[in-house]
mmCIF file of C-alpha atoms in Angstrom:
data_model
loop_
_atom_site.group_PDB
_atom_site.id
_atom_site.type_symbol
_atom_site.label_atom_id
_atom_site.label_comp_id
_atom_site.label_asym_id
_atom_site.label_seq_id
_atom_site.Cartn_x
_atom_site.Cartn_y
_atom_site.Cartn_z
ATOM 1 C CA MET A 225 107.781 113.627 96.612
ATOM 2 C CA SER A 226 105.358 115.420 94.329
ATOM 3 C CA ILE A 227 102.122 113.343 93.766
ATOM 4 C CA PRO A 228 101.365 113.399 89.817
ATOM 5 C CA SER A 229 97.979 114.665 88.738
ATOM 6 C CA GLN A 230 95.971 111.852 87.217
ATOM 7 C CA ALA A 231 92.713 111.284 85.451
ATOM 8 C CA PHE A 232 93.137 107.467 85.977
ATOM 9 C CA GLU A 233 94.020 105.009 88.658
ATOM 10 C CA GLN A 234 97.588 103.733 88.823
ATOM 11 C CA TYR A 235 99.082 100.962 91.035
ATOM 12 C CA THR A 236 102.635 99.766 91.529
ATOM 13 C CA VAL A 237 103.256 96.006 91.526
ATOM 14 C CA GLY A 238 106.691 95.053 92.038
ATOM 15 C CA PHE A 239 109.402 92.327 93.339
ATOM 16 C CA TYR A 240 112.493 92.953 95.522
ATOM 17 C CA ASN A 241 115.011 90.419 96.421
ATOM 18 C CA LEU A 242 115.964 91.546 100.152
ATOM 19 C CA GLU A 243 119.428 89.717 100.415
ATOM 20 C CA ASN A 244 119.380 87.288 103.237
ATOM 21 C CA PHE A 245 116.798 89.024 105.379
ATOM 22 C CA PHE A 246 117.333 87.046 108.675
ATOM 23 C CA ASP A 247 116.479 88.065 112.216
ATOM 24 C CA PHE A 248 119.479 87.877 114.637
ATOM 25 C CA GLN A 249 118.149 84.946 116.717
ATOM 26 C CA ASN A 250 119.147 81.400 115.971
ATOM 27 C CA ASP A 251 116.608 78.760 114.665
ATOM 28 C CA GLN A 252 117.656 75.399 115.144
ATOM 29 C CA HIS A 253 115.507 74.072 112.277
ATOM 30 C CA ILE A 254 117.414 76.008 109.348
ATOM 31 C CA LEU A 255 120.981 76.973 108.555
ATOM 32 C CA ASP A 256 120.960 80.457 109.848
ATOM 33 C CA ASP A 257 123.901 80.234 112.117
ATOM 34 C CA SER A 258 125.997 82.982 110.142
ATOM 35 C CA PHE A 259 123.251 85.443 110.743
ATOM 36 C CA THR A 260 123.123 85.301 114.530
ATOM 37 C CA THR A 261 124.981 87.740 117.104
ATOM 38 C CA LEU A 262 127.674 85.172 117.570
ATOM 39 C CA GLY A 263 127.726 83.901 113.927
ATOM 40 C CA ARG A 264 130.303 84.615 111.244
ATOM 41 C CA ASN A 265 128.502 87.610 110.022
ATOM 42 C CA GLU A 266 128.031 89.014 113.452
ATOM 43 C CA TRP A 267 124.471 89.895 112.636
ATOM 44 C CA ASN A 268 123.289 91.760 115.626
ATOM 45 C CA GLU A 269 120.235 93.827 116.614
ATOM 46 C CA ASN A 270 121.788 97.111 115.432
ATOM 47 C CA ARG A 271 122.469 95.694 111.941
ATOM 48 C CA TYR A 272 119.134 94.202 111.788
ATOM 49 C CA ASN A 273 117.289 97.363 112.634
ATOM 50 C CA LYS A 274 119.522 99.253 110.132
ATOM 51 C CA LYS A 275 118.612 96.836 107.307
ATOM 52 C CA LEU A 276 114.862 97.240 108.366
ATOM 53 C CA GLN A 277 115.136 101.073 108.014
ATOM 54 C CA LYS A 278 116.869 100.848 104.660
ATOM 55 C CA ILE A 279 114.677 98.219 103.108
ATOM 56 C CA SER A 280 111.498 100.153 104.199
ATOM 57 C CA ASP A 281 112.886 103.313 102.863
ATOM 58 C CA ALA A 282 113.572 101.565 99.463
ATOM 59 C CA ILE A 283 109.962 100.137 99.182
ATOM 60 C CA SER A 284 108.352 103.433 100.137
ATOM 61 C CA GLN A 285 109.750 104.791 96.979
ATOM 62 C CA ILE A 286 109.198 102.097 94.475
ATOM 63 C CA GLY A 287 106.999 103.517 91.516
ATOM 64 C CA ALA A 288 106.181 106.320 93.730
ATOM 65 C CA ASP A 289 107.322 108.944 90.981
ATOM 66 C CA TYR A 290 104.509 107.461 88.750
ATOM 67 C CA THR A 291 101.765 106.736 91.174
ATOM 68 C CA GLY A 292 102.329 109.140 94.026
ATOM 69 C CA ASN A 293 101.807 106.250 96.391
ATOM 70 C CA LEU A 294 103.669 103.261 97.788
ATOM 71 C CA PRO A 295 103.381 99.850 95.979
ATOM 72 C CA ALA A 296 99.955 98.150 96.092
ATOM 73 C CA VAL A 297 101.495 94.735 95.994
ATOM 74 C CA LEU A 298 105.330 93.604 96.298
ATOM 75 C CA GLY A 299 106.683 90.295 95.976
ATOM 76 C CA VAL A 300 109.856 89.661 98.189
ATOM 77 C CA ALA A 301 112.483 87.088 98.494
ATOM 78 C CA GLU A 302 115.138 85.855 100.917
ATOM 79 C CA VAL A 303 113.144 86.663 104.095
ATOM 80 C CA GLU A 304 113.585 84.294 106.926
ATOM 81 C CA ASN A 305 110.090 84.295 108.739
ATOM 82 C CA LYS A 306 107.152 86.350 109.720
ATOM 83 C CA LYS A 307 109.094 88.340 112.434
ATOM 84 C CA VAL A 308 110.915 89.882 109.632
ATOM 85 C CA LEU A 309 107.873 90.778 107.771
ATOM 86 C CA ASN A 310 105.933 92.066 110.739
ATOM 87 C CA ASP A 311 108.938 94.279 111.954
ATOM 88 C CA LEU A 312 109.312 95.461 108.326
ATOM 89 C CA ILE A 313 105.735 96.662 107.895
ATOM 90 C CA GLN A 314 106.024 98.409 111.216
ATOM 91 C CA GLN A 315 108.784 100.670 110.220
ATOM 92 C CA PRO A 316 107.959 104.497 110.110
ATOM 93 C CA LYS A 317 107.953 104.742 106.352
ATOM 94 C CA LEU A 318 105.283 101.585 105.978
ATOM 95 C CA ARG A 319 103.406 101.553 109.199
ATOM 96 C CA ASN A 320 100.779 104.033 108.137
ATOM 97 C CA HIS A 321 99.961 102.425 104.756
ATOM 98 C CA LYS A 322 97.909 99.384 105.832
ATOM 99 C CA TYR A 323 100.559 96.920 104.788
ATOM 100 C CA SER A 324 99.871 93.025 105.472
ATOM 101 C CA TYR A 325 101.594 89.886 103.827
ATOM 102 C CA VAL A 326 101.227 86.331 102.704
ATOM 103 C CA HIS A 327 103.933 84.105 103.804
ATOM 104 C CA PHE A 328 104.486 80.318 104.217
ATOM 105 C CA ASN A 329 107.584 78.566 105.574
ATOM 106 C CA SER A 330 109.373 76.704 102.703
ATOM 107 C CA PRO A 331 111.646 73.615 102.789
ATOM 108 C CA ASP A 332 114.633 75.563 101.931
ATOM 109 C CA GLU A 333 117.374 74.425 104.155
ATOM 110 C CA ARG A 334 118.655 78.010 104.922
ATOM 111 C CA GLY A 335 115.299 79.192 105.596
ATOM 112 C CA ILE A 336 114.870 81.920 103.192
ATOM 113 C CA ASP A 337 111.439 82.254 101.662
ATOM 114 C CA VAL A 338 109.142 84.375 99.302
ATOM 115 C CA ALA A 339 106.336 86.389 100.417
ATOM 116 C CA LEU A 340 103.865 88.982 99.247
ATOM 117 C CA LEU A 341 103.376 92.190 100.823
ATOM 118 C CA TYR A 342 100.095 94.292 100.070
ATOM 119 C CA ARG A 343 98.107 97.361 101.094
ATOM 120 C CA THR A 344 94.924 96.172 102.424
ATOM 121 C CA ASP A 345 93.252 99.467 101.253
ATOM 122 C CA VAL A 346 93.522 98.612 97.582
ATOM 123 C CA PHE A 347 94.319 94.666 97.556
ATOM 124 C CA GLU A 348 92.000 91.814 98.964
ATOM 125 C CA VAL A 349 93.423 88.259 99.307
ATOM 126 C CA LEU A 350 91.100 85.709 97.993
ATOM 127 C CA GLU A 351 93.155 82.486 98.184
ATOM 128 C CA SER A 352 96.779 81.725 98.746
ATOM 129 C CA ARG A 353 99.046 78.605 98.977
ATOM 130 C CA PRO A 354 102.684 77.535 98.427
ATOM 131 C CA ILE A 355 103.599 75.366 95.538
ATOM 132 C CA THR A 356 106.211 72.991 96.424
ATOM 133 C CA LEU A 357 108.989 72.218 93.780
ATOM 134 C CA LEU A 358 109.814 68.701 93.484
ATOM 135 C CA ILE A 359 113.528 68.623 92.077
ATOM 136 C CA GLU A 360 116.166 66.227 92.576
ATOM 137 C CA ASP A 361 119.948 66.359 91.911
ATOM 138 C CA ASP A 362 122.078 64.052 89.781
ATOM 139 C CA MET A 363 122.182 61.532 92.802
ATOM 140 C CA GLY A 364 118.379 61.460 93.156
ATOM 141 C CA ILE A 365 118.416 63.517 96.417
ATOM 142 C CA ARG A 366 115.708 66.097 96.595
ATOM 143 C CA ASP A 367 116.820 69.682 96.327
ATOM 144 C CA THR A 368 114.988 71.541 99.131
ATOM 145 C CA THR A 369 114.649 74.962 97.375
ATOM 146 C CA ARG A 370 112.041 77.591 97.936
ATOM 147 C CA ASP A 371 108.388 77.206 97.226
ATOM 148 C CA ILE A 372 106.587 79.242 94.711
ATOM 149 C CA LEU A 373 103.883 81.440 96.491
ATOM 150 C CA TYR A 374 100.525 81.610 94.747
ATOM 151 C CA VAL A 375 98.107 84.451 95.682
ATOM 152 C CA LYS A 376 94.779 85.141 94.141
ATOM 153 C CA GLY A 377 93.344 88.437 94.910
ATOM 154 C CA LYS A 378 91.538 91.764 94.037
ATOM 155 C CA LEU A 379 93.557 94.784 93.106
ATOM 156 C CA ALA A 380 90.882 97.768 93.062
ATOM 157 C CA GLY A 381 88.213 95.250 92.186
ATOM 158 C CA THR A 382 90.115 93.350 89.442
ATOM 159 C CA THR A 383 91.026 89.754 90.151
ATOM 160 C CA LEU A 384 94.800 89.098 89.671
ATOM 161 C CA HIS A 385 96.643 85.657 89.850
ATOM 162 C CA ILE A 386 100.156 86.379 91.244
ATOM 163 C CA TYR A 387 103.153 83.914 91.461
ATOM 164 C CA VAL A 388 106.147 84.907 93.673
ATOM 165 C CA ASN A 389 109.222 82.969 92.616
ATOM 166 C CA HIS A 390 112.787 82.401 93.837
ATOM 167 C CA TRP A 391 114.118 79.553 91.594
ATOM 168 C CA PRO A 392 117.295 77.457 92.288
ATOM 169 C CA SER A 393 120.632 79.258 92.134
ATOM 170 C CA ARG A 394 123.421 78.910 89.875
ATOM 171 C CA ARG A 395 125.795 78.192 92.730
ATOM 172 C CA ASN A 396 127.390 75.041 91.058
ATOM 173 C CA GLY A 397 127.323 76.635 87.669
ATOM 174 C CA SER A 398 124.678 77.847 85.236
ATOM 175 C CA GLY A 399 124.943 74.825 83.023
ATOM 176 C CA THR A 400 125.002 72.155 85.660
ATOM 177 C CA THR A 401 121.880 73.726 87.384
ATOM 178 C CA GLU A 402 119.948 74.709 84.340
ATOM 179 C CA TYR A 403 117.647 71.702 84.444
ATOM 180 C CA LYS A 404 116.452 72.723 87.930
ATOM 181 C CA ARG A 405 115.107 76.266 86.556
ATOM 182 C CA ALA A 406 113.594 74.171 83.545
ATOM 183 C CA LEU A 407 111.701 71.904 86.126
ATOM 184 C CA ALA A 408 110.649 75.020 88.042
ATOM 185 C CA ALA A 409 109.261 76.647 85.023
ATOM 186 C CA GLN A 410 107.417 73.389 84.031
ATOM 187 C CA GLN A 411 105.843 72.960 87.499
ATOM 188 C CA LEU A 412 104.921 76.644 87.535
ATOM 189 C CA MET A 413 103.049 76.264 84.413
ATOM 190 C CA GLU A 414 101.419 73.009 85.564
ATOM 191 C CA HIS A 415 99.631 75.290 88.245
ATOM 192 C CA VAL A 416 98.946 78.058 85.896
ATOM 193 C CA TYR A 417 97.109 75.598 83.472
ATOM 194 C CA HIS A 418 94.903 74.763 86.441
ATOM 195 C CA ILE A 419 93.874 77.992 87.638
ATOM 196 C CA ASP A 420 90.419 77.571 85.993
ATOM 197 C CA ASP A 421 88.594 74.266 84.743
ATOM 198 C CA ALA A 422 89.949 72.368 81.819
ATOM 199 C CA GLY A 423 90.362 73.979 78.515
ATOM 200 C CA ASN A 424 92.879 75.782 76.350
ATOM 201 C CA ARG A 425 94.663 78.433 78.487
ATOM 202 C CA ARG A 426 95.173 80.983 75.765
ATOM 203 C CA GLN A 427 91.445 80.707 74.978
ATOM 204 C CA ARG A 428 90.573 81.206 78.677
ATOM 205 C CA LEU A 429 92.638 84.247 78.848
ATOM 206 C CA GLU A 430 90.658 85.785 75.913
ATOM 207 C CA LYS A 431 87.287 84.651 77.178
ATOM 208 C CA ASP A 432 87.449 84.912 80.987
ATOM 209 C CA ASN A 433 89.866 87.900 81.510
ATOM 210 C CA THR A 434 92.224 85.597 83.765
ATOM 211 C CA PHE A 435 94.862 88.259 84.585
ATOM 212 C CA ILE A 436 98.143 86.578 85.539
ATOM 213 C CA ILE A 437 101.443 88.097 87.037
ATOM 214 C CA ILE A 438 104.528 86.035 87.442
ATOM 215 C CA MET A 439 107.362 87.679 89.204
ATOM 216 C CA GLY A 440 110.590 86.875 91.114
ATOM 217 C CA ASP A 441 114.298 86.226 91.202
ATOM 218 C CA PHE A 442 114.449 83.517 88.491
ATOM 219 C CA ASN A 443 118.324 83.063 88.510
ATOM 220 C CA ASP A 444 118.291 83.242 84.802
ATOM 221 C CA ASP A 445 118.206 86.052 82.450
ATOM 222 C CA PRO A 446 115.394 86.944 80.061
ATOM 223 C CA GLU A 447 117.096 85.339 76.989
ATOM 224 C CA ASN A 448 117.597 81.898 78.959
ATOM 225 C CA ASP A 449 115.681 78.852 77.994
ATOM 226 C CA SER A 450 113.816 78.650 81.353
ATOM 227 C CA ILE A 451 111.957 81.928 80.396
ATOM 228 C CA THR A 452 111.766 81.939 76.659
ATOM 229 C CA LYS A 453 110.794 78.308 76.327
ATOM 230 C CA GLY A 454 109.500 77.528 79.815
ATOM 231 C CA ILE A 455 106.974 80.514 80.208
ATOM 232 C CA LEU A 456 106.556 82.928 77.424
ATOM 233 C CA PRO A 457 105.210 80.273 74.861
ATOM 234 C CA HIS A 458 102.125 79.818 77.083
ATOM 235 C CA GLY A 459 100.750 83.363 76.498
ATOM 236 C CA PHE A 460 103.048 85.611 78.586
ATOM 237 C CA ASP A 461 105.081 88.746 77.925
ATOM 238 C CA ASN A 462 108.296 89.598 79.736
ATOM 239 C CA ILE A 463 107.690 93.264 80.337
ATOM 240 C CA THR A 464 111.042 93.676 82.041
ATOM 241 C CA ALA A 465 113.129 91.969 79.333
ATOM 242 C CA PRO A 466 113.800 95.433 77.374
ATOM 243 C CA LEU A 467 115.319 96.899 80.471
ATOM 244 C CA LYS A 468 118.582 94.704 80.309
ATOM 245 C CA ASN A 469 121.462 96.008 78.648
ATOM 246 C CA PHE A 470 125.397 96.116 79.021
ATOM 247 C CA HIS A 471 124.972 99.059 81.300
ATOM 248 C CA ARG A 472 121.644 98.217 83.381
ATOM 249 C CA GLY A 473 120.181 95.177 85.115
ATOM 250 C CA SER A 474 118.965 94.166 88.551
ATOM 251 C CA LEU A 475 122.184 92.676 89.762
ATOM 252 C CA ASN A 476 125.858 92.569 88.823
ATOM 253 C CA HIS A 477 128.248 89.770 89.082
ATOM 254 C CA LYS A 478 131.783 90.264 88.187
ATOM 255 C CA PHE A 479 131.152 93.455 86.620
ATOM 256 C CA LYS A 480 128.430 92.021 84.343
ATOM 257 C CA TRP A 481 124.819 93.071 84.572
ATOM 258 C CA ASN A 482 122.157 90.379 84.880
ATOM 259 C CA LEU A 483 118.303 90.833 85.102
ATOM 260 C CA PHE A 484 117.399 87.755 87.307
ATOM 261 C CA ASP A 485 114.512 89.829 88.676
ATOM 262 C CA GLN A 486 111.620 89.916 86.173
ATOM 263 C CA ILE A 487 108.006 90.363 85.855
ATOM 264 C CA MET A 488 105.898 88.530 83.237
ATOM 265 C CA VAL A 489 102.179 89.198 82.634
ATOM 266 C CA SER A 490 99.429 87.314 80.717
ATOM 267 C CA GLU A 491 99.132 89.029 77.273
ATOM 268 C CA ASN A 492 95.597 90.300 78.207
ATOM 269 C CA LEU A 493 97.237 92.728 80.436
ATOM 270 C CA HIS A 494 98.208 94.721 77.429
ATOM 271 C CA ASN A 495 94.571 95.363 76.467
ATOM 272 C CA ASP A 496 93.617 98.895 77.131
ATOM 273 C CA ILE A 497 89.774 97.903 77.785
ATOM 274 C CA PRO A 498 87.788 100.488 79.693
ATOM 275 C CA GLY A 499 87.438 99.235 83.271
ATOM 276 C CA ASP A 500 90.316 96.901 83.225
ATOM 277 C CA LEU A 501 93.793 97.186 84.644
ATOM 278 C CA PHE A 502 96.639 97.158 81.847
ATOM 279 C CA VAL A 503 100.432 97.505 81.851
ATOM 280 C CA HIS A 504 101.430 101.139 81.616
ATOM 281 C CA LYS A 505 105.097 100.691 82.100
ATOM 282 C CA ALA A 506 107.819 98.562 83.797
ATOM 283 C CA ASP A 507 111.021 99.626 85.150
ATOM 284 C CA ILE A 508 114.024 98.767 87.538
ATOM 285 C CA PHE A 509 114.131 100.929 90.564
ATOM 286 C CA ASP A 510 117.822 101.610 90.636
ATOM 287 C CA ASP A 511 117.842 104.968 92.124
ATOM 288 C CA ILE A 512 121.031 106.429 93.309
ATOM 289 C CA MET A 513 120.421 105.776 96.872
ATOM 290 C CA LEU A 514 120.369 102.048 96.243
ATOM 291 C CA ARG A 515 123.781 102.169 94.504
ATOM 292 C CA GLN A 516 127.423 101.978 95.594
ATOM 293 C CA TRP A 517 128.522 105.526 95.201
ATOM 294 C CA LYS A 518 132.297 105.289 95.075
ATOM 295 C CA GLY A 519 135.225 102.857 94.260
ATOM 296 C CA LYS A 520 135.485 100.296 91.530
ATOM 297 C CA TYR A 521 131.992 98.944 92.328
ATOM 298 C CA ARG A 522 130.466 102.396 91.925
ATOM 299 C CA GLY A 523 126.973 102.170 90.288
ATOM 300 C CA GLN A 524 126.292 98.646 91.545
ATOM 301 C CA PRO A 525 123.727 97.715 94.096
ATOM 302 C CA ALA A 526 124.724 98.870 97.743
ATOM 303 C CA ARG A 527 124.799 95.427 99.211
ATOM 304 C CA THR A 528 124.206 94.436 102.799
ATOM 305 C CA PHE A 529 127.489 92.068 102.748
ATOM 306 C CA ALA A 530 130.166 92.295 100.057
ATOM 307 C CA GLY A 531 133.065 89.736 99.818
ATOM 308 C CA GLY A 532 132.075 88.327 103.240
ATOM 309 C CA ARG A 533 132.313 91.777 104.884
ATOM 310 C CA TYR A 534 129.409 93.691 106.330
ATOM 311 C CA ALA A 535 128.844 96.727 103.888
ATOM 312 C CA GLY A 536 125.777 98.102 105.595
ATOM 313 C CA GLY A 537 123.832 98.548 102.297
ATOM 314 C CA PHE A 538 120.429 97.620 101.032
ATOM 315 C CA SER A 539 120.500 94.436 98.838
ATOM 316 C CA ASP A 540 122.523 92.844 96.251
ATOM 317 C CA HIS A 541 119.636 93.189 93.814
ATOM 318 C CA PHE A 542 117.534 96.105 92.654
ATOM 319 C CA PRO A 543 113.637 95.967 92.848
ATOM 320 C CA VAL A 544 111.756 95.840 89.517
ATOM 321 C CA TYR A 545 108.140 96.873 89.115
ATOM 322 C CA THR A 546 105.330 97.648 86.746
ATOM 323 C CA VAL A 547 102.694 100.334 86.962
ATOM 324 C CA LEU A 548 99.070 99.148 86.249
ATOM 325 C CA ARG A 549 96.821 101.703 85.073
ATOM 326 C CA ARG A 550 92.904 101.778 84.643
ATOM 327 C CA ASN A 551 91.387 104.636 82.661
#
């Protein structure tokens, strides 16, 4: 990897859904039986270690062609616990880059959570907490979905408010579950509005330089209402939306590309003001090493499991990222 010469600072901020990243031990408090040594997926120590190696290899290359370095901040989804995160940041490709993480156990019945990895040499955590989503099904029973993770921190001295999301799935159909993601957007925005004291948020952004990054697997595409009506009208820009087309996305379902994995930023992160960070570019990290390289699924993400069978790949999602620059 060649390190680009640059007369400015650059930092990669990204998001990666890690596809059912469980350890191989049974936890009686969650539904992880399939991902144990004796479970249906025969998830053993060898397969676990292989996934650790592959995911760490992928993370080490996200945005590196532009910054010459590993991601400064990376939101992740579908991780079981702190053991997985500890084992991940101790992999050879990551262990010498001063990674730490923020993680809280969520009420998700499968036990898959979101977390934030960060390099302690460039990012300082000031505050963090989970935002529990209160969503009920049509029978009035609570849907115990993943929390949203909120982290306030300083990236190279600039304060960022970061939200890591993994919204309710489309498992029972996109139409019947649409209201859940609309509620997730509503509850996310309720927290965003209370970052500072009372007042109009758009004015606060202009006056106080409140820089906000919303990232995650939203289980919706950029054109869906939860994004276009739930988030963007509140002063945000979806910097990953232009990346989606018929031939490209962050995941593929039945030979159709989706971009469920997205990054949205407060509009003031487009201001190229001396001394402030601003968005330089956004991209999908869909390098050939992360793809199926033969067969009818050629070009799609190389999954860990495909059709219920162990495939030994990385994840069923590609990472997305942005490069923040300061002149």
